[in-house]
mmCIF file of C-alpha atoms in Angstrom:
data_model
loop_
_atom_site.group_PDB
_atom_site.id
_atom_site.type_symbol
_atom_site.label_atom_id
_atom_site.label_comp_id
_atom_site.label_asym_id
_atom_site.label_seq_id
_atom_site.Cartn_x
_atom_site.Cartn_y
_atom_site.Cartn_z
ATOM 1 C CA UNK A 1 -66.685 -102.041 13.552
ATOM 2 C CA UNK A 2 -69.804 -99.927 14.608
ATOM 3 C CA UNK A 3 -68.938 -96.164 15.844
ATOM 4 C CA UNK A 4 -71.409 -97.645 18.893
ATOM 5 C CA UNK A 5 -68.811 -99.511 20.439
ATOM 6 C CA UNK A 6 -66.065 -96.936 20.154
ATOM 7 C CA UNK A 7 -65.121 -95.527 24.216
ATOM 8 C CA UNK A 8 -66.951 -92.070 24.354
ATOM 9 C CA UNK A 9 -63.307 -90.616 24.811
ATOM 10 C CA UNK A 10 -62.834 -92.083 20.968
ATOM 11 C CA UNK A 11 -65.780 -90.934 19.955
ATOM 12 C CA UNK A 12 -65.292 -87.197 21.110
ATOM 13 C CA UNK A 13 -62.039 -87.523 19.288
ATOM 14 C CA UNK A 14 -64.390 -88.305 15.912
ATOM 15 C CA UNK A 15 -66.810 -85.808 16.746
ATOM 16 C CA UNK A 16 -64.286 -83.022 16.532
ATOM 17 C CA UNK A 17 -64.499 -82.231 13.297
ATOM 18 C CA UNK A 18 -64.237 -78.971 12.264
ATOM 19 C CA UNK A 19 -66.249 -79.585 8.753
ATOM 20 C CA UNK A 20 -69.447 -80.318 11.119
ATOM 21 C CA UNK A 21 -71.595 -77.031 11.632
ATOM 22 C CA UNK A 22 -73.042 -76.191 14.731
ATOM 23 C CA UNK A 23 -76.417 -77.516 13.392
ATOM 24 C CA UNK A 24 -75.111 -80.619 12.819
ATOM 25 C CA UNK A 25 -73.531 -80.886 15.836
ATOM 26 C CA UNK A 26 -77.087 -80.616 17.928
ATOM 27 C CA UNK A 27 -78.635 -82.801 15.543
ATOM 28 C CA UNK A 28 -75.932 -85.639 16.485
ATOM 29 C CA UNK A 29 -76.313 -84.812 20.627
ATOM 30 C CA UNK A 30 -80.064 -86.049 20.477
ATOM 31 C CA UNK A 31 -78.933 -89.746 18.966
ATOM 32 C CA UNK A 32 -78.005 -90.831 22.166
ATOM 33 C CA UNK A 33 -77.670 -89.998 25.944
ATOM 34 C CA UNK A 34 -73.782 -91.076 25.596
ATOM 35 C CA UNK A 35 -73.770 -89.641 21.909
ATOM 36 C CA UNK A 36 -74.978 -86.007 23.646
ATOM 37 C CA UNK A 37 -72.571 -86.652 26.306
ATOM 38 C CA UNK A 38 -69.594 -86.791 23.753
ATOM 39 C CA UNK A 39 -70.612 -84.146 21.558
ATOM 40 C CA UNK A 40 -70.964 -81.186 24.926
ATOM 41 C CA UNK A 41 -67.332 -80.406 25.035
ATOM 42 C CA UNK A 42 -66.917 -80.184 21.155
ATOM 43 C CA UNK A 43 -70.435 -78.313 21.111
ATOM 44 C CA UNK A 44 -69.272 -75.762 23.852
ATOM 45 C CA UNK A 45 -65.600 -75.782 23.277
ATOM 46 C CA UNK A 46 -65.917 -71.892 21.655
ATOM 47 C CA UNK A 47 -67.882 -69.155 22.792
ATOM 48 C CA UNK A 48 -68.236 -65.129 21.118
ATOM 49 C CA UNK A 49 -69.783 -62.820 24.033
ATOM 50 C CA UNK A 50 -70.585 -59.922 22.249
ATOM 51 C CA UNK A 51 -71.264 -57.393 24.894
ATOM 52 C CA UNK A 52 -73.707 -55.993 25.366
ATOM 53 C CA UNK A 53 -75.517 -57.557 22.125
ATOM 54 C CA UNK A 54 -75.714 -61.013 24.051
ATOM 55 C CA UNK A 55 -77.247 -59.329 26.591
ATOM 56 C CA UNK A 56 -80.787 -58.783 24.459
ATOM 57 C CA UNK A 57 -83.560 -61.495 24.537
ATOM 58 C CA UNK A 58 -82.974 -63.118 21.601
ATOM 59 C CA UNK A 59 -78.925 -64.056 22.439
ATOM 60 C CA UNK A 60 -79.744 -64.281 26.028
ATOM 61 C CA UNK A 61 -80.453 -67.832 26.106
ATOM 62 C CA UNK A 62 -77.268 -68.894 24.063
ATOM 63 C CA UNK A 63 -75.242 -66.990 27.124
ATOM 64 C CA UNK A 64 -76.994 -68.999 29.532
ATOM 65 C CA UNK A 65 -76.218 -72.298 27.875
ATOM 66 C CA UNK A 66 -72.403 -71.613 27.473
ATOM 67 C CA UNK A 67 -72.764 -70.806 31.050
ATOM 68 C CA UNK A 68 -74.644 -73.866 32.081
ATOM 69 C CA UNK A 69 -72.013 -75.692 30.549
ATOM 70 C CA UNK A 70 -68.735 -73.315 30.812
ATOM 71 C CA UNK A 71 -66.446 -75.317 32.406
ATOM 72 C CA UNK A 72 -66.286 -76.865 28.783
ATOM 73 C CA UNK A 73 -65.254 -73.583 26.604
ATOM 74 C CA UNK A 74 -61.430 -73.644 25.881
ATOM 75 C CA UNK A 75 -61.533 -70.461 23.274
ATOM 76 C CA UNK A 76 -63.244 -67.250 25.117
ATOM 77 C CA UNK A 77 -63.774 -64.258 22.176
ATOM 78 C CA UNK A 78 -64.754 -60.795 24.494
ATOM 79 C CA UNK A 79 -66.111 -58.233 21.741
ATOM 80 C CA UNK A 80 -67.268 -55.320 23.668
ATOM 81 C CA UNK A 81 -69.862 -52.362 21.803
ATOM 82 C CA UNK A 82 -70.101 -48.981 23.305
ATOM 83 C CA UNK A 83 -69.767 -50.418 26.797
ATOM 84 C CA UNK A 84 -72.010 -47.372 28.508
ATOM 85 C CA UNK A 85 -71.287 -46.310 31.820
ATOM 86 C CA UNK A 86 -74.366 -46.627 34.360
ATOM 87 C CA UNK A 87 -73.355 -43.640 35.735
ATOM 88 C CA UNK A 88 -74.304 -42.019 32.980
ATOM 89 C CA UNK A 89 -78.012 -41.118 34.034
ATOM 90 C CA UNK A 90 -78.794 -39.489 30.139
ATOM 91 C CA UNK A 91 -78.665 -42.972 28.577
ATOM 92 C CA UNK A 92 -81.283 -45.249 28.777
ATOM 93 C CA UNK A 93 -79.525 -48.077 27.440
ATOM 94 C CA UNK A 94 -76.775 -47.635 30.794
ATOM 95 C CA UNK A 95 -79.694 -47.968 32.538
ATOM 96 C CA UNK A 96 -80.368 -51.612 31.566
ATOM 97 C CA UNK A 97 -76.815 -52.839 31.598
ATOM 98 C CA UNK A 98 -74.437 -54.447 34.673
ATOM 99 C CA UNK A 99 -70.799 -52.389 35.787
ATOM 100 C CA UNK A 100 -67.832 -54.002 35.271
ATOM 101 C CA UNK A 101 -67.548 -56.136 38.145
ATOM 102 C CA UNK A 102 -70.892 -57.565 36.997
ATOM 103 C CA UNK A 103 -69.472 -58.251 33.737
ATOM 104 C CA UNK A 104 -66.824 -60.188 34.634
ATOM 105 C CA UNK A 105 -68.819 -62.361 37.010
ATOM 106 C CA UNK A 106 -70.369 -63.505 33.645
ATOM 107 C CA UNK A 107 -66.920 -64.739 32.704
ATOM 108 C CA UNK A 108 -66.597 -66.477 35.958
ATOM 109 C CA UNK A 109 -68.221 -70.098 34.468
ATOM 110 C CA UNK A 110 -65.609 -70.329 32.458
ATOM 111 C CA UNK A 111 -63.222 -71.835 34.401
ATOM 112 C CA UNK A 112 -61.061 -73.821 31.875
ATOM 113 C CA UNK A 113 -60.783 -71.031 29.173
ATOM 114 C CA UNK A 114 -57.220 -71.666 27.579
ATOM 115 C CA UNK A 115 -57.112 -69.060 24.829
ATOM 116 C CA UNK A 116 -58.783 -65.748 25.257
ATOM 117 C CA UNK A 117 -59.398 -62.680 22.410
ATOM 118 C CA UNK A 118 -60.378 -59.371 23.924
ATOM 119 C CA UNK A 119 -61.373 -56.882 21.850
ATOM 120 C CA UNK A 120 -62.215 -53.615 22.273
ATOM 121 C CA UNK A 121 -60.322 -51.861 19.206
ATOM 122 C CA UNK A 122 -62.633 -48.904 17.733
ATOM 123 C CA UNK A 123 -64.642 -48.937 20.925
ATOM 124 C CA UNK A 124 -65.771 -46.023 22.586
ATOM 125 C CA UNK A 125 -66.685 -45.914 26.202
ATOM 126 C CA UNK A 126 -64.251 -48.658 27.419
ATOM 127 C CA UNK A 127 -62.570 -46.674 29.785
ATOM 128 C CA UNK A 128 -59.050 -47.020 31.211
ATOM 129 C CA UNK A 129 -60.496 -48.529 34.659
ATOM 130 C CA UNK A 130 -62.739 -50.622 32.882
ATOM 131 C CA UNK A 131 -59.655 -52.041 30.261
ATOM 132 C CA UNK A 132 -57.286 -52.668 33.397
ATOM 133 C CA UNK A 133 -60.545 -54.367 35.248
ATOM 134 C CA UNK A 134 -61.071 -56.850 32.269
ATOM 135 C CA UNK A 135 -57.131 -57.321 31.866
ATOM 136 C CA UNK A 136 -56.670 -57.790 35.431
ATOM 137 C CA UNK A 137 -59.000 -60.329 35.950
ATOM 138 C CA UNK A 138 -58.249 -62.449 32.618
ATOM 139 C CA UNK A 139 -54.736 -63.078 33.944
ATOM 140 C CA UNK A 140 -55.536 -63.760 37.717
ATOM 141 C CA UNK A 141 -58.986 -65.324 37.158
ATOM 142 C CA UNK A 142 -57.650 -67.787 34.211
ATOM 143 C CA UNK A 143 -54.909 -69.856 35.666
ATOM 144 C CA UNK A 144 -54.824 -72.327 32.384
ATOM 145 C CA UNK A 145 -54.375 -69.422 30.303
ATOM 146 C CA UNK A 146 -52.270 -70.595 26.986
ATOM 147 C CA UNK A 147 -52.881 -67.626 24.457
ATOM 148 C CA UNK A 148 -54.063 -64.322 25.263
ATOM 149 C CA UNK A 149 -54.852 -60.879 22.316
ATOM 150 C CA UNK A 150 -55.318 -57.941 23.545
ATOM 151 C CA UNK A 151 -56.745 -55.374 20.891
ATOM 152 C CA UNK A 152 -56.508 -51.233 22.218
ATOM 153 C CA UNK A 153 -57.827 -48.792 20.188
ATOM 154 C CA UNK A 154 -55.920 -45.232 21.221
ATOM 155 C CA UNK A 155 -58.799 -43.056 20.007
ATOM 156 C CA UNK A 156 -58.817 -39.468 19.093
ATOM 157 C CA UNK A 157 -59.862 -38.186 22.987
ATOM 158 C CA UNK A 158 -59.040 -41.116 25.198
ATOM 159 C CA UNK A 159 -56.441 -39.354 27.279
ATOM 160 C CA UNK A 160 -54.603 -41.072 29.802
ATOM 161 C CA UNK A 161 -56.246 -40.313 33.032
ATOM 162 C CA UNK A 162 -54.922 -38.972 36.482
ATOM 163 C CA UNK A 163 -53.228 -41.146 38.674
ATOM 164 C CA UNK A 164 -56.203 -40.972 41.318
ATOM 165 C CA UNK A 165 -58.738 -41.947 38.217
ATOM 166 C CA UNK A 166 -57.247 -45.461 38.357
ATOM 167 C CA UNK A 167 -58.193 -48.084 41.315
ATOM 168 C CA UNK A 168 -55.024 -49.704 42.099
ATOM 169 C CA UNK A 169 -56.264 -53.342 42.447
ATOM 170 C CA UNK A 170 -56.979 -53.316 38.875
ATOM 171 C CA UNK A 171 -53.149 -52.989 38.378
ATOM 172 C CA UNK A 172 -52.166 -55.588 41.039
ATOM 173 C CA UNK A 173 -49.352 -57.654 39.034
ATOM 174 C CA UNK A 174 -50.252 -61.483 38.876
ATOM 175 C CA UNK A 175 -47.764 -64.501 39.221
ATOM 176 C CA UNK A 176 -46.330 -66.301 36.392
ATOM 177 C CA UNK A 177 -48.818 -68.107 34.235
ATOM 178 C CA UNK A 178 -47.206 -71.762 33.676
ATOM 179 C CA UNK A 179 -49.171 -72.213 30.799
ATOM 180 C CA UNK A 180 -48.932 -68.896 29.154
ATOM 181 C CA UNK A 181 -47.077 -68.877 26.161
ATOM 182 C CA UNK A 182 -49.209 -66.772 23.644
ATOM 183 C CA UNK A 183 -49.672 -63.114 23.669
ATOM 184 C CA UNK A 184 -50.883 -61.245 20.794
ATOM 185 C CA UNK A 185 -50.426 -57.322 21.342
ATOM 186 C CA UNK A 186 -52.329 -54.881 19.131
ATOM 187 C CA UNK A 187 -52.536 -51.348 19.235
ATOM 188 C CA UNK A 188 -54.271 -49.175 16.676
ATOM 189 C CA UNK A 189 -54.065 -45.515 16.601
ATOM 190 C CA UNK A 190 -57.403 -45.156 14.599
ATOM 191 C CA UNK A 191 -57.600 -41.306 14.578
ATOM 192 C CA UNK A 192 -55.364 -38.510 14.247
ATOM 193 C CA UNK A 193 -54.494 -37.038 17.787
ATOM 194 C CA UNK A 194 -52.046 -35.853 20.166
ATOM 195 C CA UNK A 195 -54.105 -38.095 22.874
ATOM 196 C CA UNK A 196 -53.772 -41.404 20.642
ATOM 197 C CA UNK A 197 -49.687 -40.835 21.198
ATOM 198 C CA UNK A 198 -49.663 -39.504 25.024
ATOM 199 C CA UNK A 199 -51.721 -42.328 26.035
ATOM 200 C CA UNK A 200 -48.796 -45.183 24.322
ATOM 201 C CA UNK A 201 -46.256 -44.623 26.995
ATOM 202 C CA UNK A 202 -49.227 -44.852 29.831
ATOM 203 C CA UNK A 203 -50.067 -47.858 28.307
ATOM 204 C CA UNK A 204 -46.509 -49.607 28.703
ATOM 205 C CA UNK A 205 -46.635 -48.034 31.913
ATOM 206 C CA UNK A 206 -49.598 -50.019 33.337
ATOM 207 C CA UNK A 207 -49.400 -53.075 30.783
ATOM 208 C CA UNK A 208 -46.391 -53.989 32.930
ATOM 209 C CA UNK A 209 -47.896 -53.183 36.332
ATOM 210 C CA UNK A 210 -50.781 -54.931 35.588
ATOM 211 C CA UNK A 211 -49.367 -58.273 33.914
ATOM 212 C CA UNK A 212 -46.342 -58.421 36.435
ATOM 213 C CA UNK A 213 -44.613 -62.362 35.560
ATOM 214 C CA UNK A 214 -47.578 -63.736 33.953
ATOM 215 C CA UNK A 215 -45.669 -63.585 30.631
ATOM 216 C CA UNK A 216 -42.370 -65.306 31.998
ATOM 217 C CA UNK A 217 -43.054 -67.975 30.032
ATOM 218 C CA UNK A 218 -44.677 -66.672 26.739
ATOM 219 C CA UNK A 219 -42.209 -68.092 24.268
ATOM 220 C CA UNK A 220 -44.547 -66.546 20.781
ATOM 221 C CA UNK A 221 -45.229 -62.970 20.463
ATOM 222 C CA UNK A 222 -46.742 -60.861 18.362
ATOM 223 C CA UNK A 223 -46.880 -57.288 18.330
ATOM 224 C CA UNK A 224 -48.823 -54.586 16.075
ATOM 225 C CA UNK A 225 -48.287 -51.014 16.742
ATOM 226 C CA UNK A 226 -50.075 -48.920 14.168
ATOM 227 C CA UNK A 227 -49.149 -45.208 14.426
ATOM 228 C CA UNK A 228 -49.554 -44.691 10.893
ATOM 229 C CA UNK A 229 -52.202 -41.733 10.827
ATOM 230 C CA UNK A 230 -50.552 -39.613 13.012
ATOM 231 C CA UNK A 231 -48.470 -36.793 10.981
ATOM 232 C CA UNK A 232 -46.850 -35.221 13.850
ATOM 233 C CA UNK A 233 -43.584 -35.516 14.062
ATOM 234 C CA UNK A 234 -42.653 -33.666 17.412
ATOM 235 C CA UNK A 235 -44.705 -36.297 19.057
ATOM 236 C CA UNK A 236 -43.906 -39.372 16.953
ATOM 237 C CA UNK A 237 -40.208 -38.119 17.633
ATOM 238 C CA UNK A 238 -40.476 -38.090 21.407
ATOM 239 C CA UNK A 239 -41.649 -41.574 21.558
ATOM 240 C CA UNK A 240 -37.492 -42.330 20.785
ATOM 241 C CA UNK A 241 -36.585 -40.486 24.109
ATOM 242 C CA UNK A 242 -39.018 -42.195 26.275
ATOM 243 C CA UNK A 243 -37.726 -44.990 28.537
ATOM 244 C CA UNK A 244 -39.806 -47.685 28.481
ATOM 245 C CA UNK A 245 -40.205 -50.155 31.445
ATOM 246 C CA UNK A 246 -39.529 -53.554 30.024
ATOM 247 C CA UNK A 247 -42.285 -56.364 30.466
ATOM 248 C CA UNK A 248 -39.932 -59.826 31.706
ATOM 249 C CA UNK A 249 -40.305 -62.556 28.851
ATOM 250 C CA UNK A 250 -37.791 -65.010 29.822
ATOM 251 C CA UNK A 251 -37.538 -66.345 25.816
ATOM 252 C CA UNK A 252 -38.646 -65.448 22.762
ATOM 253 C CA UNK A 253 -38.961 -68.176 20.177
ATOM 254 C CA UNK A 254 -41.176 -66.602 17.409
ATOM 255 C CA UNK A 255 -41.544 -63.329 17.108
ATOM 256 C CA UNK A 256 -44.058 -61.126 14.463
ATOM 257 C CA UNK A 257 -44.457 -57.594 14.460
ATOM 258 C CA UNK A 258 -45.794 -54.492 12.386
ATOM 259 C CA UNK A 259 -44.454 -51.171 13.644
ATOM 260 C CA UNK A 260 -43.341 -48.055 11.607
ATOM 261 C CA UNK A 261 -39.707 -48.138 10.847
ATOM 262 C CA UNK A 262 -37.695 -47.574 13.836
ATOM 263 C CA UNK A 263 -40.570 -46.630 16.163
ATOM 264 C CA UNK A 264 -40.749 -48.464 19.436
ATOM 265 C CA UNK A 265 -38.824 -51.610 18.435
ATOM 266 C CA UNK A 266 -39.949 -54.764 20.721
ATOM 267 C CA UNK A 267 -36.257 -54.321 22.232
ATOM 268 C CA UNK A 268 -37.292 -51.528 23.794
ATOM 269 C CA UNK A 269 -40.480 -52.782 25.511
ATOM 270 C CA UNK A 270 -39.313 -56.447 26.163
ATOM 271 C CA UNK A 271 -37.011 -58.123 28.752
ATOM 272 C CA UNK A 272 -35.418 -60.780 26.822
ATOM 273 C CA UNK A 273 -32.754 -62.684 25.041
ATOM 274 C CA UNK A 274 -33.667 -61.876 21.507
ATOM 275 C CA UNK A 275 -30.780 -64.360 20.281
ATOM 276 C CA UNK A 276 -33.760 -67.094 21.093
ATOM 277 C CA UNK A 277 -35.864 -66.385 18.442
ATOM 278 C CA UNK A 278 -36.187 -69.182 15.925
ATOM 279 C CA UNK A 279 -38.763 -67.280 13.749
ATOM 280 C CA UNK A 280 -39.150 -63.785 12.680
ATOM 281 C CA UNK A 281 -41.975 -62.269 10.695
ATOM 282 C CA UNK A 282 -41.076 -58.585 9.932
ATOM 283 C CA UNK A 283 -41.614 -56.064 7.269
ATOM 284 C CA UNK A 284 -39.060 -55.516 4.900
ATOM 285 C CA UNK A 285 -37.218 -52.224 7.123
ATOM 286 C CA UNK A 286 -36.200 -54.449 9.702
ATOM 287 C CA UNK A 287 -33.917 -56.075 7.060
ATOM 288 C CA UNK A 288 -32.260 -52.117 6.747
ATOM 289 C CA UNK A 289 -33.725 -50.796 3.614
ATOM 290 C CA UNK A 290 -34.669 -47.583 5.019
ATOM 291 C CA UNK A 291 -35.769 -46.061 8.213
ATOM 292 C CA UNK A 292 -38.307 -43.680 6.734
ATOM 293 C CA UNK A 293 -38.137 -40.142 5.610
ATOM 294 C CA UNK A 294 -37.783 -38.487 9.166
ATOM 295 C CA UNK A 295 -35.591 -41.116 10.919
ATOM 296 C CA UNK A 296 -31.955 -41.291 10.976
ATOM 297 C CA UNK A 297 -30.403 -44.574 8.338
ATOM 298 C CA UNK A 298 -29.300 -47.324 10.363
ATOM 299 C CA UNK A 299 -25.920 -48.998 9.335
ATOM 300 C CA UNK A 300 -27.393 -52.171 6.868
ATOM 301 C CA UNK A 301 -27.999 -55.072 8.838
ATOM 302 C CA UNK A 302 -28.233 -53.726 12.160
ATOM 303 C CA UNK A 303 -31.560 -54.740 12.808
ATOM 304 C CA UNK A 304 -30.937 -58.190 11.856
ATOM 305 C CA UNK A 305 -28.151 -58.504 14.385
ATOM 306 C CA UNK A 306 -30.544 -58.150 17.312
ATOM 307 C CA UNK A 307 -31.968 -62.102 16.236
ATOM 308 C CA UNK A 308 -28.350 -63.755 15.183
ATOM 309 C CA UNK A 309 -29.999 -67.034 15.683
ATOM 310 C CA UNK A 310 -33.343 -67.174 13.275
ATOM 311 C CA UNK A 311 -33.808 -69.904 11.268
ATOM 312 C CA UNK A 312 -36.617 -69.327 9.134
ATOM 313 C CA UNK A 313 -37.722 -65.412 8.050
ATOM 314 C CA UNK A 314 -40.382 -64.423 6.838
ATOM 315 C CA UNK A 315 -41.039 -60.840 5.149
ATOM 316 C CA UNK A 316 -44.503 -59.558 5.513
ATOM 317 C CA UNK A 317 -44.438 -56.924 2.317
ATOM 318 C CA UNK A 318 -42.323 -55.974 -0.726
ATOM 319 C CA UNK A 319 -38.582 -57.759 0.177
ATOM 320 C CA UNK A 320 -36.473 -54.635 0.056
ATOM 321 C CA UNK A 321 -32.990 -54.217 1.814
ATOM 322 C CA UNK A 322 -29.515 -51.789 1.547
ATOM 323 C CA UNK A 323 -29.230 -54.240 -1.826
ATOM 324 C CA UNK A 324 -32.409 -52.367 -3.109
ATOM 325 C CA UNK A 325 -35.008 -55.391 -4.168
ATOM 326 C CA UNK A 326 -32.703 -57.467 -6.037
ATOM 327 C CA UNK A 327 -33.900 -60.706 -4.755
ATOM 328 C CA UNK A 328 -30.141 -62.393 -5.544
ATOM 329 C CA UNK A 329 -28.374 -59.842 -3.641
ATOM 330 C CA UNK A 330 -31.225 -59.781 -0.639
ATOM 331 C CA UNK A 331 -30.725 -62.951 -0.472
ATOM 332 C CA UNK A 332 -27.336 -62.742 0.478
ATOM 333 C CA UNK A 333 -27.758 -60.268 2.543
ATOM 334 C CA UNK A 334 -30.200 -61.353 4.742
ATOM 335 C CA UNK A 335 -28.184 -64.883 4.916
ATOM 336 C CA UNK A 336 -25.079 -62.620 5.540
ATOM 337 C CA UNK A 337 -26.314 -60.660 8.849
ATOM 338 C CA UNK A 338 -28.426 -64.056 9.761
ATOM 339 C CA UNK A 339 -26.070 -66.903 9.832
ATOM 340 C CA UNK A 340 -28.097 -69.703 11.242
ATOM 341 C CA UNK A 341 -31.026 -68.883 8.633
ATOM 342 C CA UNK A 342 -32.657 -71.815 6.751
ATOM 343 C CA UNK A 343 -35.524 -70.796 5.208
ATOM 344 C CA UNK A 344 -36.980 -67.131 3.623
ATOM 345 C CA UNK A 345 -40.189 -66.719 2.941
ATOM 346 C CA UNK A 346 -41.973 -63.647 1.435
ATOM 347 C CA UNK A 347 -45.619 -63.737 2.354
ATOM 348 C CA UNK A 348 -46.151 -60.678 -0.222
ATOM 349 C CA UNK A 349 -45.151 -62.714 -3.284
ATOM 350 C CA UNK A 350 -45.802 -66.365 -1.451
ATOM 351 C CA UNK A 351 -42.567 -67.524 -2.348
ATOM 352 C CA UNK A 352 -39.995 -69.667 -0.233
ATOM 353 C CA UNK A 353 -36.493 -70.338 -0.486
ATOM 354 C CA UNK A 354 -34.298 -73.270 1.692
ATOM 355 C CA UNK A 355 -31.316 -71.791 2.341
ATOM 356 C CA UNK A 356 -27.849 -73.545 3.163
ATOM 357 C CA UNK A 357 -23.865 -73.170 3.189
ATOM 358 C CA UNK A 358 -21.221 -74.831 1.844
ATOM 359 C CA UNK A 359 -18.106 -75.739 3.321
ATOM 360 C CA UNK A 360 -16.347 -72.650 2.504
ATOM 361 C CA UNK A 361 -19.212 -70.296 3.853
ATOM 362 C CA UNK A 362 -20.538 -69.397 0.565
ATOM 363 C CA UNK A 363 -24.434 -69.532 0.597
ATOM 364 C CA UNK A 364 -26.708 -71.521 -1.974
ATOM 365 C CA UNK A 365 -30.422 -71.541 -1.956
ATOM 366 C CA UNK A 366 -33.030 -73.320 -3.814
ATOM 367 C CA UNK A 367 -37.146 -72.180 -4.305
ATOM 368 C CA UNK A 368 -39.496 -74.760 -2.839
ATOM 369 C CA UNK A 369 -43.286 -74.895 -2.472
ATOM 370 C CA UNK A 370 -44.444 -71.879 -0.738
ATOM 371 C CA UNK A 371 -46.075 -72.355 2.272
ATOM 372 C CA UNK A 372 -48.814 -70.738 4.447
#
């Protein structure tokens, strides 16, 4: 059967191969009025706007076309460079480029983005106002939202501003997203600083002002909070006694996140039934090895309790527990505190084990092929 007579709906289907390289894929939209037709959406479907990179002559024209044709980009990557205020008169470069409500009319063609990445992690110069702006305006402006990151770098000098340095539109909480199910929340603490710390709890603060019941329905999550760097314990300590307000998840299926041991625990930031979650990808603390040097020992298990109903969990580094890293006795353990679990997999070592019970509660296992 010639690929000529397949319906174009068919032969976008083909087309949407990932092997084929954007070259390729221009190449194929000249064969044919209808072939050109079919291959736009796949052509279009992802678009990188490096700000303010894309800006310059040379990327210019690519912007245009992605606008010309955004209705047709799904994925939406934001990677922002030194965004410069205009307002700063001593730069010549903030001179040349638009505020904020300029960039995000640049974003406006894009009305059926489903999956959006914005980055801004080791940025300087994206201000508080201008974060909330962009944050604001990808929930509210992006009603088929699926999956949304959100990468914050918590820089050495980025101190949470004064209440009257914020414009309170770009905090206005937005309506539950019916589509949203995704959210990817990373926070990096790249330098040493008591401003990288302070600015954490004013970042809760106006994450869950500003997202409101978007995430009601965001059933995967995924949460980094990298504090690593910071050696000061006084402040790392009085993260413990600060009373979060909780952002309303109605449930959590699969959950993944990196976090020191025992700092800021996604119980304490979330409003949800944890005994949803499915999936669990964790370091090897949450299982109750240790709670680091400085923090109090929990009693073994207790972690594990919080997610009674995982099936399958995986261990993101060395599988340690209150058993010490025998992998026979961790292996009961985990199974012990986790008694719907099915399958363990250690990423570290790319191993997997099916787990089951017998009739008389005692647990077997059995290594299968590891996967990905």
């Amino acid at each position: 059967m010639s690929i000529e007579i397949l319906p174009t709906e068919i032969l976008v289907q083909v087309l949407d191969d990932a092997s084929l390289e954007i070259g390729d894929l221009a190449i194929i939209s000249r064969v044919s009025r209808r072939w050109h037709s079919a291959v736009i959406p796949v052509l279009y479907r992802r678009f990188t706007f490096r700000y303010y990179p894309s800006l310059k002559s040379e990327e210019y024209k690519r912007l245009e076309s992605f606008s010309k044709y955004g209705h047709h980009v799904r994925h939406l990557s934001l990677h922002i460079r030194d965004w410069v205020d205009k307002d700063d008169t001593e730069s010549e470069m903030s001179k040349s480029l638009p505020d904020v409500a300029t960039y995000l009319r640049m974003l406006d063609p894009f009305t059926e983005v489903t999956h959006v990445e914005h980055y801004d992690i080791d940025i300087r110069g994206v201000t508080w106002p201008i974060f909330w702006a962009i944050l604001n305006y990808l929930v509210s402006a992006k009603p088929k939202l699926i999956s949304l990151t959100i990468r914050r770098n918590l820089y050495w000098g980025l101190a949470p501003p004064s209440d009257q340095d914020l414009d309170p539109e770009t905090l206005l909480p937005t309506p539950r997203l019916s589509n949203f199910t995704s959210l990817n929340l990373q926070v990096n603490y790249k330098r040493t600083g008591p401003e990288s710390i302070e600015s954490f709890p004013f970042l809760v603060n106006n994450l869950v002002l500003a997202l409101g019941d978007s995430c009601r329905n965001v059933s995967k999550l995924q949460l980094y909070l990298i504090m690593g760097e910071n050696k000061n314990l006084e402040i790392l300590k009085a993260l413990q006694e600060i009373d979060f307000p909780l952002l309303p998840v109605d449930s959590i299926k699969e959950l993944r996140y990196v976090l020191l041991p025992g700092i800021v625990p996604p119980t304490r930031l979330f409003d949800t039934e944890f005994g949803d979650t499915k999936v669990l990808t964790v370091p090897s603390w949450v299982c109750g090895h240790w709670m680091g040097p400085t923090w109090e020992q929990t009693p073994p298990g207790k972690s594990l309790k919080t997610f009674k109903n995982v099936e399958t969990l995986r261990i993101t580094d060395v599988f340690e527990t209150a058993e010490g890293n025998n992998l026979e006795r961790n292996l009961k353990f985990v199974a012990k505190h986790l008694p719907k679990l099915q399958s363990l997999i250690l990423e570290n070592d790319e191993r997997q084990f099916s787990i089951s019970r017998k009739s008389d509660g005692s647990i077997t296992w059995e290594e299968v092929a590891f996967v990905v």
